[in-house]
Tab-separated table of C-alpha atoms in Angstrom:
chain	number	residue	atom	x	y	z
A	9	UNK	CA	90.364	27.869	133.398
A	10	UNK	CA	89.252	24.148	132.612
A	11	UNK	CA	89.474	23.652	135.606
A	12	UNK	CA	87.536	26.639	136.996
A	13	UNK	CA	84.945	25.632	134.626
A	14	UNK	CA	85.229	21.547	135.433
A	15	UNK	CA	83.823	23.359	139.743
A	16	UNK	CA	81.024	25.490	137.338
A	17	UNK	CA	79.347	22.237	136.177
A	18	UNK	CA	80.570	20.095	139.601
A	19	UNK	CA	78.302	22.475	141.209
A	20	UNK	CA	75.393	22.638	138.246
A	21	UNK	CA	75.481	18.429	138.755
A	22	UNK	CA	75.735	18.349	142.775
A	23	UNK	CA	72.666	20.783	142.144
A	24	UNK	CA	70.600	18.613	139.601
A	25	UNK	CA	71.035	15.448	141.606
A	26	UNK	CA	69.638	17.041	143.739
A	27	UNK	CA	66.858	18.078	142.523
A	28	UNK	CA	66.405	14.966	140.013
A	29	UNK	CA	66.521	12.659	143.853
A	30	UNK	CA	63.396	14.723	145.207
A	31	UNK	CA	61.460	13.895	142.131
A	32	UNK	CA	62.321	10.937	142.313
A	33	UNK	CA	61.769	10.439	146.440
A	34	UNK	CA	57.725	12.609	145.377
A	35	UNK	CA	56.820	9.889	142.077
A	36	UNK	CA	58.820	7.445	142.859
A	37	UNK	CA	59.155	6.244	146.440
A	38	UNK	CA	56.441	7.388	148.137
A	39	UNK	CA	54.251	4.745	145.077
A	40	UNK	CA	56.650	1.920	145.547
A	41	UNK	CA	57.558	2.309	149.146
A	42	UNK	CA	54.436	-0.236	149.973
A	43	UNK	CA	56.044	-2.687	147.940
A	44	UNK	CA	58.908	-2.564	149.616
A	45	UNK	CA	59.720	-4.907	152.340
A	46	UNK	CA	60.977	-2.515	154.572
A	47	UNK	CA	59.420	0.632	153.328
A	48	UNK	CA	56.191	-0.492	154.020
A	49	UNK	CA	56.421	-1.550	158.022
A	50	UNK	CA	56.024	2.179	158.669
A	51	UNK	CA	58.865	4.059	158.578
A	52	UNK	CA	58.209	5.663	155.017
A	53	UNK	CA	56.756	9.193	155.584
A	54	UNK	CA	55.633	12.138	152.626
A	55	UNK	CA	55.037	15.207	154.030
A	56	UNK	CA	55.484	18.115	152.506
A	57	UNK	CA	56.751	21.024	154.527
A	58	UNK	CA	57.538	24.186	151.297
A	59	UNK	CA	59.906	26.624	154.066
A	60	UNK	CA	61.548	23.248	155.161
A	61	UNK	CA	62.021	22.335	152.302
A	62	UNK	CA	63.536	25.872	150.787
A	63	UNK	CA	65.452	25.627	153.933
A	64	UNK	CA	67.012	22.152	152.833
A	65	UNK	CA	68.117	23.551	149.268
A	66	UNK	CA	69.586	26.536	150.048
A	67	UNK	CA	72.207	25.155	152.837
A	68	UNK	CA	73.007	22.598	150.691
A	69	UNK	CA	73.882	24.967	147.760
A	70	UNK	CA	75.935	26.560	150.841
A	71	UNK	CA	77.692	23.802	150.960
A	72	UNK	CA	77.785	22.641	147.707
A	73	UNK	CA	79.874	25.759	147.086
A	74	UNK	CA	82.031	25.445	149.908
A	75	UNK	CA	82.481	21.195	148.931
A	76	UNK	CA	83.505	22.284	144.872
A	77	UNK	CA	85.654	25.411	145.304
A	78	UNK	CA	87.148	25.414	148.657
A	79	UNK	CA	87.931	21.842	148.588
A	80	UNK	CA	88.543	20.166	145.757
A	81	UNK	CA	91.303	20.763	144.221
A	82	UNK	CA	92.217	17.869	140.802
A	83	UNK	CA	89.304	15.257	142.137
A	84	UNK	CA	93.529	13.082	141.870
A	85	UNK	CA	92.743	12.882	145.590
A	86	UNK	CA	91.008	10.440	147.988
A	87	UNK	CA	89.558	12.372	150.302
A	88	UNK	CA	88.632	14.667	147.576
A	89	UNK	CA	87.059	10.923	146.219
A	90	UNK	CA	85.042	10.390	149.224
A	91	UNK	CA	83.881	13.129	149.914
A	92	UNK	CA	82.252	13.758	147.045
A	93	UNK	CA	81.019	9.966	146.459
A	94	UNK	CA	79.280	10.766	150.686
A	95	UNK	CA	78.245	13.958	150.043
A	96	UNK	CA	75.753	12.468	147.593
A	97	UNK	CA	74.606	9.708	148.686
A	98	UNK	CA	74.718	10.362	152.670
A	99	UNK	CA	74.054	14.062	152.232
A	100	UNK	CA	72.188	14.089	149.681
A	101	UNK	CA	69.440	12.158	150.356
A	102	UNK	CA	69.187	13.138	154.617
A	103	UNK	CA	68.770	16.871	154.025
A	104	UNK	CA	65.922	15.894	150.847
A	105	UNK	CA	64.095	14.082	153.508
A	106	UNK	CA	63.518	17.635	155.761
A	107	UNK	CA	62.200	19.053	153.573
A	108	UNK	CA	60.358	16.071	152.196
A	109	UNK	CA	59.545	14.548	155.623
A	110	UNK	CA	58.210	17.446	156.862
A	111	UNK	CA	61.351	16.008	160.537
A	112	UNK	CA	62.004	18.176	163.522
A	113	UNK	CA	64.502	21.112	162.717
A	114	UNK	CA	66.866	20.040	165.518
A	115	UNK	CA	67.691	17.303	162.954
A	116	UNK	CA	68.858	19.116	160.671
A	117	UNK	CA	70.896	21.052	163.063
A	118	UNK	CA	72.619	18.351	164.197
A	119	UNK	CA	72.920	16.813	160.668
A	120	UNK	CA	75.553	20.191	159.948
A	121	UNK	CA	76.841	19.662	162.332
A	122	UNK	CA	78.011	16.274	161.623
A	123	UNK	CA	78.917	17.448	158.109
A	124	UNK	CA	80.304	21.238	158.437
A	125	UNK	CA	82.535	19.858	160.809
A	126	UNK	CA	82.895	16.746	158.526
A	127	UNK	CA	84.390	18.728	155.657
A	128	UNK	CA	85.597	21.514	157.149
A	129	UNK	CA	88.262	18.501	159.121
A	130	UNK	CA	88.384	16.875	155.387
A	131	UNK	CA	89.983	21.176	153.900
A	132	UNK	CA	91.575	21.812	156.807
A	133	UNK	CA	93.284	17.904	157.020
A	134	UNK	CA	94.390	17.600	152.990
A	135	UNK	CA	95.872	21.157	152.548
A	136	UNK	CA	98.608	20.982	155.403
A	137	UNK	CA	100.969	19.040	153.841
A	138	UNK	CA	103.761	18.103	155.903
A	139	UNK	CA	100.739	17.093	158.741
A	140	UNK	CA	102.733	14.233	160.801
A	141	UNK	CA	98.789	12.279	160.747
A	142	UNK	CA	100.711	8.532	159.468
A	143	UNK	CA	104.394	8.522	161.471
A	144	UNK	CA	106.896	6.627	158.906
A	145	UNK	CA	108.284	3.276	160.950
A	146	UNK	CA	112.396	3.785	160.744
A	147	UNK	CA	112.824	0.382	159.088
A	148	UNK	CA	111.231	0.668	155.817
A	149	UNK	CA	110.674	-3.040	154.062
A	150	UNK	CA	111.570	-3.100	150.907
A	151	UNK	CA	110.005	-3.481	147.607
A	152	UNK	CA	109.937	-7.044	147.920
A	153	UNK	CA	109.524	-7.563	150.922
A	154	UNK	CA	106.203	-5.284	151.244
A	155	UNK	CA	105.714	-8.090	147.680
A	156	UNK	CA	105.831	-11.730	149.462
A	157	UNK	CA	103.594	-9.787	152.266
A	158	UNK	CA	100.929	-9.490	149.260
A	159	UNK	CA	101.161	-12.310	147.776
A	160	UNK	CA	100.656	-14.493	151.452
A	161	UNK	CA	97.932	-12.563	152.582
A	162	UNK	CA	96.062	-13.026	149.676
A	163	UNK	CA	97.095	-16.986	149.520
A	164	UNK	CA	95.691	-16.806	153.259
A	165	UNK	CA	92.374	-15.053	152.169
A	166	UNK	CA	92.269	-18.054	149.815
A	167	UNK	CA	92.616	-20.890	152.563
A	168	UNK	CA	90.551	-19.061	154.788
A	169	UNK	CA	87.318	-18.432	152.648
A	170	UNK	CA	87.746	-22.475	151.413
A	171	UNK	CA	87.583	-23.279	155.174
A	172	UNK	CA	85.217	-21.259	155.961
A	173	UNK	CA	82.796	-22.431	153.148
A	174	UNK	CA	83.950	-25.886	153.501
A	175	UNK	CA	82.933	-26.000	157.248
A	176	UNK	CA	79.080	-23.742	156.189
A	177	UNK	CA	77.597	-25.024	152.936
A	178	UNK	CA	79.728	-27.857	152.294
A	179	UNK	CA	81.831	-25.666	148.672
A	180	UNK	CA	77.639	-25.867	147.054
A	181	UNK	CA	76.719	-22.080	145.456
A	182	UNK	CA	73.777	-20.760	146.527
A	183	UNK	CA	73.292	-18.250	143.592
A	184	UNK	CA	69.427	-17.322	145.365
A	185	UNK	CA	68.773	-13.721	143.725
A	186	UNK	CA	65.281	-13.171	144.591
A	187	UNK	CA	65.180	-10.762	147.835
A	188	UNK	CA	62.132	-12.179	149.586
A	189	UNK	CA	64.632	-15.161	149.831
A	190	UNK	CA	67.870	-13.290	150.414
A	191	UNK	CA	66.148	-12.271	153.519
A	192	UNK	CA	65.088	-15.015	154.849
A	193	UNK	CA	67.973	-17.086	153.677
A	194	UNK	CA	70.840	-14.315	155.971
A	195	UNK	CA	68.202	-15.223	158.726
A	196	UNK	CA	68.728	-19.303	158.773
A	197	UNK	CA	72.548	-18.471	158.066
A	198	UNK	CA	72.281	-16.875	161.609
A	199	UNK	CA	71.981	-20.128	162.449
A	200	UNK	CA	75.827	-20.943	161.387
A	201	UNK	CA	76.401	-19.223	164.832
A	202	UNK	CA	79.844	-18.206	163.422
A	203	UNK	CA	82.567	-16.624	165.256
A	204	UNK	CA	83.738	-12.132	165.055
A	205	UNK	CA	87.318	-12.968	163.569
A	206	UNK	CA	85.685	-15.578	161.179
A	207	UNK	CA	82.586	-13.041	160.616
A	208	UNK	CA	85.860	-10.587	160.275
A	209	UNK	CA	87.508	-13.041	158.311
A	210	UNK	CA	84.850	-13.098	155.673
A	211	UNK	CA	84.013	-9.781	155.001
A	212	UNK	CA	87.619	-8.271	154.633
A	213	UNK	CA	88.338	-11.364	152.179
A	214	UNK	CA	84.771	-10.176	149.811
A	215	UNK	CA	84.649	-6.503	150.946
A	216	UNK	CA	89.133	-5.946	149.492
A	217	UNK	CA	90.718	-8.954	148.910
A	218	UNK	CA	88.890	-10.680	146.611
A	219	UNK	CA	87.481	-6.795	144.046
A	220	UNK	CA	91.110	-5.653	144.783
A	221	UNK	CA	92.690	-8.879	143.016
A	222	UNK	CA	89.912	-9.324	140.288
A	223	UNK	CA	91.557	-5.617	139.351
A	224	UNK	CA	96.181	-6.167	138.739
A	225	UNK	CA	94.868	-10.210	137.288
A	226	UNK	CA	92.213	-8.074	134.890
A	227	UNK	CA	94.824	-5.693	134.638
A	228	UNK	CA	97.347	-8.100	133.801
A	229	UNK	CA	95.203	-10.258	131.765
A	230	UNK	CA	95.330	-13.029	133.988
A	231	UNK	CA	92.178	-15.022	133.097
A	232	UNK	CA	92.150	-17.829	134.331
A	233	UNK	CA	92.668	-16.444	137.291
A	234	UNK	CA	90.574	-14.128	137.429
A	235	UNK	CA	87.806	-16.692	136.893
A	236	UNK	CA	89.101	-18.361	140.167
A	237	UNK	CA	88.794	-15.617	142.549
A	238	UNK	CA	84.744	-14.621	140.898
A	239	UNK	CA	85.152	-18.886	141.978
A	240	UNK	CA	85.804	-17.514	145.764
A	241	UNK	CA	83.769	-14.448	144.955
A	242	UNK	CA	81.208	-16.730	144.537
A	243	UNK	CA	81.461	-18.950	147.994
A	244	UNK	CA	81.710	-15.789	149.876
A	245	UNK	CA	77.982	-15.280	148.352
A	246	UNK	CA	76.392	-18.731	148.219
A	247	UNK	CA	77.447	-18.130	152.593
A	248	UNK	CA	74.319	-16.220	154.077
A	249	UNK	CA	73.678	-14.390	150.463
A	250	UNK	CA	74.755	-11.134	150.781
A	251	UNK	CA	74.043	-9.209	147.805
A	252	UNK	CA	77.046	-6.529	147.815
A	253	UNK	CA	79.103	-9.797	147.650
A	254	UNK	CA	77.474	-10.486	144.227
A	255	UNK	CA	77.750	-7.390	142.305
A	256	UNK	CA	81.570	-5.720	144.217
A	257	UNK	CA	83.997	-7.360	141.619
A	258	UNK	CA	81.670	-7.024	138.877
A	259	UNK	CA	81.046	-3.791	139.622
A	260	UNK	CA	84.635	-3.139	140.847
A	261	UNK	CA	85.904	-4.163	136.873
A	262	UNK	CA	83.954	-2.227	135.726
A	263	UNK	CA	85.207	1.407	137.148
A	264	UNK	CA	88.224	0.010	136.932
A	265	UNK	CA	87.599	-0.292	132.452
A	266	UNK	CA	85.658	2.591	132.591
A	267	UNK	CA	86.955	5.467	134.941
A	268	UNK	CA	89.767	8.141	133.790
A	269	UNK	CA	90.309	10.894	136.081
A	270	UNK	CA	88.373	13.432	133.760
A	271	UNK	CA	85.481	12.555	135.606
A	272	UNK	CA	85.520	13.076	138.840
A	273	UNK	CA	83.473	16.751	138.218
A	274	UNK	CA	80.959	14.482	135.878
A	275	UNK	CA	80.147	12.118	138.896
A	276	UNK	CA	76.398	13.736	139.333
A	277	UNK	CA	76.122	13.677	136.059
A	278	UNK	CA	76.445	10.037	135.815
A	279	UNK	CA	74.663	9.674	139.128
A	280	UNK	CA	71.245	11.984	138.154
A	281	UNK	CA	71.987	9.259	134.191
A	282	UNK	CA	71.079	6.719	136.885
A	283	UNK	CA	68.081	8.431	137.952
A	284	UNK	CA	66.390	8.522	135.027
A	285	UNK	CA	67.217	5.197	134.635
A	286	UNK	CA	65.312	4.414	138.206
A	287	UNK	CA	62.321	6.967	137.283
A	288	UNK	CA	62.056	5.244	132.884
A	289	UNK	CA	62.165	1.438	135.560
A	290	UNK	CA	58.976	3.221	137.457
A	291	UNK	CA	56.980	4.386	134.882
A	292	UNK	CA	57.652	0.518	132.753
A	293	UNK	CA	56.256	-0.971	135.297
A	294	UNK	CA	58.658	-3.810	134.128
A	295	UNK	CA	61.297	-4.449	137.161
A	296	UNK	CA	62.196	-2.800	140.858
A	297	UNK	CA	66.011	-3.817	140.439
A	298	UNK	CA	66.375	-0.441	140.027
A	299	UNK	CA	64.134	1.392	142.548
A	300	UNK	CA	64.928	-1.468	145.733
A	301	UNK	CA	68.968	-1.837	145.085
A	302	UNK	CA	69.652	2.493	144.466
A	303	UNK	CA	66.219	4.425	145.246
A	304	UNK	CA	65.896	3.374	148.355
A	305	UNK	CA	68.985	0.717	149.309
A	306	UNK	CA	71.186	2.968	148.644
A	307	UNK	CA	70.317	6.799	148.469
A	308	UNK	CA	66.887	6.311	150.602
A	309	UNK	CA	67.160	3.507	153.794
A	310	UNK	CA	70.514	5.256	155.565
A	311	UNK	CA	68.930	7.791	155.708
A	312	UNK	CA	65.746	7.403	157.217
A	313	UNK	CA	67.231	5.431	159.238
A	314	UNK	CA	69.105	7.784	160.732
A	315	UNK	CA	66.459	9.933	160.955
A	316	UNK	CA	65.002	6.854	162.970
A	317	UNK	CA	68.719	7.033	165.058
A	318	UNK	CA	68.132	11.011	165.314
A	319	UNK	CA	64.717	10.648	167.357
A	320	UNK	CA	65.575	7.438	169.108
A	321	UNK	CA	68.976	8.782	171.088
A	322	UNK	CA	67.353	12.490	171.454
A	323	UNK	CA	65.929	10.916	174.297
A	324	UNK	CA	68.084	7.968	174.860
A	325	UNK	CA	71.142	7.330	176.860
A	326	UNK	CA	73.962	6.851	174.309
A	327	UNK	CA	75.977	3.611	172.620
A	328	UNK	CA	79.275	2.696	174.441
A	329	UNK	CA	81.570	1.382	171.797
A	330	UNK	CA	83.118	-1.760	172.429
A	331	UNK	CA	79.947	-2.751	175.693
A	332	UNK	CA	80.828	-6.183	175.203
A	333	UNK	CA	84.796	-6.028	176.422
A	334	UNK	CA	83.456	-3.045	179.031
A	335	UNK	CA	80.998	-5.609	180.671
A	336	UNK	CA	83.124	-8.627	180.712
A	337	UNK	CA	85.756	-6.488	182.624
A	338	UNK	CA	82.802	-5.138	184.592
A	339	UNK	CA	83.597	-1.117	183.914
A	340	UNK	CA	80.041	-1.093	182.938
A	341	UNK	CA	76.793	-2.954	184.532
A	342	UNK	CA	72.729	-3.058	183.551
A	343	UNK	CA	73.546	-1.576	179.883
A	344	UNK	CA	70.860	-1.115	178.150
A	345	UNK	CA	71.992	-2.459	174.705
A	346	UNK	CA	73.250	-5.591	175.393
A	347	UNK	CA	71.062	-7.425	172.557
A	348	UNK	CA	72.639	-5.699	169.685
A	349	UNK	CA	71.427	-1.705	168.925
A	350	UNK	CA	71.091	-2.581	165.513
A	351	UNK	CA	68.715	-5.221	166.662
A	352	UNK	CA	66.607	-3.436	169.485
A	353	UNK	CA	65.982	-0.975	166.176
A	354	UNK	CA	65.076	-2.871	163.974
A	355	UNK	CA	61.914	-4.243	166.184
A	356	UNK	CA	61.428	-0.884	167.020
A	357	UNK	CA	61.455	0.390	163.123
A	358	UNK	CA	59.957	-2.805	161.796
A	359	UNK	CA	58.403	-4.184	164.249
A	360	UNK	CA	61.103	-7.524	164.350
A	361	UNK	CA	64.404	-8.035	165.737
A	362	UNK	CA	65.066	-10.919	163.245
A	363	UNK	CA	65.634	-7.772	160.562
A	364	UNK	CA	68.791	-4.884	161.714
A	365	UNK	CA	68.524	-1.735	161.490
A	366	UNK	CA	71.865	-0.649	160.594
A	367	UNK	CA	72.984	2.668	159.429
A	368	UNK	CA	75.903	4.974	159.055
A	369	UNK	CA	77.470	8.766	159.250
A	370	UNK	CA	74.875	10.691	160.719
A	371	UNK	CA	73.042	8.004	162.314
A	372	UNK	CA	75.641	5.904	163.753
A	373	UNK	CA	77.360	9.101	165.405
A	374	UNK	CA	74.275	9.935	166.768
A	375	UNK	CA	73.778	6.728	168.061
A	376	UNK	CA	77.469	8.355	170.352
A	377	UNK	CA	75.578	10.702	172.181
A	378	UNK	CA	77.151	14.314	170.507
A	379	UNK	CA	80.663	13.072	171.274
A	380	UNK	CA	79.775	11.183	168.421
A	381	UNK	CA	78.781	13.929	166.190
A	382	UNK	CA	81.603	16.062	166.551
A	383	UNK	CA	83.843	13.822	166.925
A	384	UNK	CA	82.959	10.639	164.548
A	385	UNK	CA	83.312	13.272	161.349
A	386	UNK	CA	86.669	14.108	162.473
A	387	UNK	CA	87.978	10.391	162.815
A	388	UNK	CA	86.524	9.767	158.893
A	389	UNK	CA	88.453	12.857	158.097
A	390	UNK	CA	91.422	11.325	158.958
A	391	UNK	CA	91.172	8.508	157.332
A	392	UNK	CA	90.546	10.115	154.132
A	393	UNK	CA	93.711	12.274	154.431
A	394	UNK	CA	95.882	7.965	155.656
A	395	UNK	CA	93.717	7.125	152.341
A	396	UNK	CA	95.795	9.457	150.282
A	397	UNK	CA	98.861	8.790	151.328
A	398	UNK	CA	98.646	5.138	151.068
A	399	UNK	CA	97.612	5.855	147.330
A	400	UNK	CA	100.215	9.094	146.422
A	401	UNK	CA	101.416	6.554	143.979
A	402	UNK	CA	98.905	4.916	142.392
A	403	UNK	CA	96.370	5.928	139.310
A	404	UNK	CA	92.711	6.631	140.437
A	405	UNK	CA	91.086	3.508	138.465
A	406	UNK	CA	94.057	1.080	140.580
A	407	UNK	CA	91.478	1.806	143.875
A	408	UNK	CA	88.826	3.577	142.915
A	409	UNK	CA	87.277	0.200	143.322
A	410	UNK	CA	87.948	-0.143	146.557
A	411	UNK	CA	87.505	4.108	148.290
A	412	UNK	CA	83.955	2.757	146.255
A	413	UNK	CA	82.760	0.299	148.618
A	414	UNK	CA	83.425	2.381	151.703
A	415	UNK	CA	81.387	4.733	150.898
A	416	UNK	CA	78.633	2.425	150.442
A	417	UNK	CA	79.780	0.427	153.741
A	418	UNK	CA	80.336	4.214	155.574
A	419	UNK	CA	76.807	5.511	154.667
A	420	UNK	CA	75.379	2.084	156.862
A	421	UNK	CA	77.740	1.258	159.266
A	422	UNK	CA	79.088	2.844	162.122
A	423	UNK	CA	83.073	3.728	162.406
A	424	UNK	CA	83.988	0.984	164.555
A	425	UNK	CA	82.425	-1.753	162.073
A	426	UNK	CA	83.532	-0.099	159.063
A	427	UNK	CA	87.545	-0.671	160.651
A	428	UNK	CA	87.404	-3.640	162.079
A	429	UNK	CA	84.687	-5.658	160.359
A	430	UNK	CA	85.054	-3.955	156.441
A	431	UNK	CA	88.014	-3.725	156.003
A	432	UNK	CA	88.939	-0.144	156.237
A	433	UNK	CA	91.825	-0.350	158.271
A	434	UNK	CA	93.205	-3.321	155.709
A	435	UNK	CA	93.148	-1.908	152.273
A	436	UNK	CA	94.927	0.995	154.289
A	437	UNK	CA	98.225	-2.024	155.296
A	438	UNK	CA	97.001	-3.840	151.099
A	439	UNK	CA	97.601	-0.274	149.269
A	440	UNK	CA	101.119	0.870	151.042
A	441	UNK	CA	102.521	-2.535	149.814
A	442	UNK	CA	101.341	-1.525	146.165
A	443	UNK	CA	102.497	1.855	146.686
A	444	UNK	CA	105.857	3.347	145.036
A	445	UNK	CA	106.106	-1.158	144.626
A	446	UNK	CA	107.916	-1.620	141.244
A	447	UNK	CA	107.231	-5.308	141.838
A	448	UNK	CA	103.863	-4.862	140.832
A	449	UNK	CA	104.544	-2.333	137.447
A	450	UNK	CA	101.521	-0.481	138.814
A	451	UNK	CA	101.868	3.229	136.999
A	452	UNK	CA	101.127	5.833	138.315
A	453	UNK	CA	98.608	9.286	139.247
A	454	UNK	CA	99.227	11.434	134.990
A	455	UNK	CA	98.907	14.172	137.954
A	456	UNK	CA	101.864	12.664	139.151
A	457	UNK	CA	103.474	12.224	136.262
A	458	UNK	CA	102.807	15.454	135.017
A	459	UNK	CA	104.542	17.404	138.180
A	460	UNK	CA	107.233	15.288	136.949
A	461	UNK	CA	108.220	16.482	133.370
């Protein structure tokens, strides 16, 4: 009965969150967008259509019902957290735009083909416990070997970040927090001409290694080591002033401190509270931090760009994954997107190729054509199932910060970039070293403990 009541509460929270987001789009973003360095370039649209808005509400409620009463069990599994997070910050603003920006009806069709496949795939994979998606290795590493491997990865990460920071900025901490200046610094940072290996290494360290390490050393109350982790994260931020590098570590620690499994069903209400703060900030006129970082950057910009990708690729040839490799070996000639699709569309949307128009989830799937719309959600569902596997005996708050980071990344870049450059595969590997490893003294989930009693 308690779980049923929790599910009803979750459904109510999803609906209220959707309505609060619509409200902010109409009354806040439509008045703020001209001050935005990106939205003011002609990509923001407010053109309310009542019939499309009502259709979007019905479809949203239908998918919400299936998610809450068929997919979600106890909120203990990583796949449930992934799906809920993406549903809130990606699907909700995307479907919201259909009625509020009067979008093409084909957009609605393609969007729901993608999301229905994703939700149903997660439902199918999550329910098949015996499914051998990940084959067990014939020879399993013992706890001591896994612990030593973990320590070696940490040492190499620290050494690598130190060398990269020394080469590109002389170990100087450039703590610039002005948004406009940050974009200029990012553009100038391209002159560093970092090779792809260095870029991948840096992102994996920034998004996975140090936030994860910060949680573990804080859990053991090793203050000096925690300060060292902060220093390395600031070094990463100072290379090209990616705001994510600045906020990931403190956000990870706060989530670890305050999150409990019972909060899963309250996540929409937490976001509604934050949406209230966005509106208070707007009417006060004293700041626009929440409007910029949450309402614009996290909620609506990826969805607006997702619609832009949809309109572009509806009549254009699809992107070829790993095209640079195929061009070099001669399998592809005269490739239309050799400069990089994000920069080509940056020129189209923002009138400058200096700003990349990156987007993830639906928009990036659309860039691969109809095959992308069908296959990308299935691949994501498989990745979420794998995440369930490597976190089966870990307390949720140990890994939830990594999961939240990956939800943010998934909404902003393509699936191939998610698994390579932003550390999804590395996260799976690092978590597998911790899972069921007595050397770390990581607690099990309360759900698993109760099952063993």
